[in-house]
């Protein structure tokens, strides 16, 4: 009989191409893992892994069956999660992922409310770029992700939370900014580096009207962008959420609201069919309340999707 344990051994070897590291990942000894792989190959009557003294390689069939094994393991984990959620939907571990331009500004303020509402829920946070978060969600490494649209999310279910508009950040003491006119005419627009969805979202704030220069500075974080603006090296767009959270509080920059900019849409996403959908929706409502309080206290407007083309 083929077992889930053998499936785990197979995927671990495929991920590491090293029997010793694969055994460590599976918390077994190397002889135990090797025996499990051999039992699987004998059961199927095929070779899945090519082994020499110098290297480990997956056969073409081994690669194909590894992907099928991943789906089986994910389904098995989902079966366990469904049963556990049916018994105690508000308990256990919750692996929540977020992009860097949302999580640091929203989650620290929302987590106390989440813990108060669900005291038996253990929340583990992960910060990654959107593509990595979606891969982790589909692979079962994450339960819930906090991201911004537009982005291709496939068949994932989403709960729209709020629209996040933008503010123009320019050097303090520089020429008075003229809002969108300054933005669309500036050759010194600085954005986050490629891979951050905020780069695409910022360019989509005024579709076809703003372009980042090919040789312009590309930052890895909003704080770096703000520091560059403060030194007079350019201008940038900042999300209202980050501004409301005080990201520019000590920086020598001036902010100009951009009410006519197309905002990004902040959403929660999860795998379809999960037994914890109601829990995720409750968490979404707490995030909405937190964002509303935050922007009101920071005197920052919400985004308006009616401005989108």
CSV table of N, CA and C in Angstrom, one decimal, residues 99-101 128-131 148-151 192-203:
chain,number,residue,atom,x,y,z
A,99,UNK,N,1.7,41.1,2.5
A,99,UNK,CA,2.8,41.8,1.7
A,99,UNK,C,3.4,42.9,2.6
A,100,UNK,N,4.6,43.3,2.3
A,100,UNK,CA,5.3,44.3,3.1
A,100,UNK,C,4.7,45.7,3.1
A,101,UNK,N,3.9,46.0,2.2
A,101,UNK,CA,3.3,47.4,2.1
A,101,UNK,C,1.9,47.5,2.8
A,128,UNK,N,5.9,38.3,2.8
A,128,UNK,CA,6.5,38.0,1.5
A,128,UNK,C,5.8,38.8,0.4
A,129,UNK,N,6.4,38.8,-0.8
A,129,UNK,CA,5.8,39.4,-1.9
A,129,UNK,C,4.6,38.6,-2.4
A,130,UNK,N,3.7,39.2,-3.1
A,130,UNK,CA,2.4,38.6,-3.5
A,130,UNK,C,2.5,37.2,-4.1
A,131,UNK,N,3.4,37.1,-5.1
A,131,UNK,CA,3.5,35.8,-5.8
A,131,UNK,C,3.9,34.7,-4.9
A,148,UNK,N,-3.0,42.9,-2.1
A,148,UNK,CA,-3.7,44.0,-2.8
A,148,UNK,C,-3.9,43.6,-4.3
A,149,UNK,N,-5.0,44.0,-4.8
A,149,UNK,CA,-5.4,43.8,-6.2
A,149,UNK,C,-5.3,45.1,-6.9
A,150,UNK,N,-5.1,45.0,-8.2
A,150,UNK,CA,-5.2,43.8,-9.1
A,150,UNK,C,-3.9,43.0,-9.1
A,151,UNK,N,-4.2,41.6,-9.1
A,151,UNK,CA,-3.1,40.6,-9.2
A,151,UNK,C,-3.8,39.3,-9.6
A,192,UNK,N,9.1,51.2,-5.7
A,192,UNK,CA,9.7,50.0,-5.2
A,192,UNK,C,10.2,49.2,-6.3
A,193,UNK,N,11.1,48.3,-6.1
A,193,UNK,CA,11.7,47.5,-7.1
A,193,UNK,C,10.7,46.5,-7.7
A,194,UNK,N,11.0,45.9,-8.8
A,194,UNK,CA,10.2,44.9,-9.5
A,194,UNK,C,10.0,43.7,-8.5
A,195,UNK,N,8.8,43.2,-8.5
A,195,UNK,CA,8.4,42.1,-7.6
A,195,UNK,C,7.4,42.6,-6.6
A,196,UNK,N,7.5,43.9,-6.2
A,196,UNK,CA,6.5,44.5,-5.3
A,196,UNK,C,5.3,44.9,-6.1
A,197,UNK,N,4.2,44.4,-5.7
A,197,UNK,CA,3.0,44.7,-6.5
A,197,UNK,C,2.6,46.2,-6.4
A,198,UNK,N,3.1,46.9,-5.4
A,198,UNK,CA,2.9,48.3,-5.2
A,198,UNK,C,3.5,49.1,-6.4
A,199,UNK,N,4.5,48.6,-7.0
A,199,UNK,CA,5.1,49.2,-8.1
A,199,UNK,C,4.1,49.3,-9.3
A,200,UNK,N,3.5,48.2,-9.6
A,200,UNK,CA,2.5,48.1,-10.6
A,200,UNK,C,1.2,49.0,-10.2
A,201,UNK,N,0.8,48.9,-9.0
A,201,UNK,CA,-0.3,49.6,-8.5
A,201,UNK,C,-0.1,51.1,-8.6
A,202,UNK,N,1.1,51.5,-8.3
A,202,UNK,CA,1.4,53.0,-8.3
A,202,UNK,C,1.3,53.5,-9.7
A,203,UNK,N,1.9,52.7,-10.7
A,203,UNK,CA,1.8,53.1,-12.1
A,203,UNK,C,0.4,53.1,-12.6
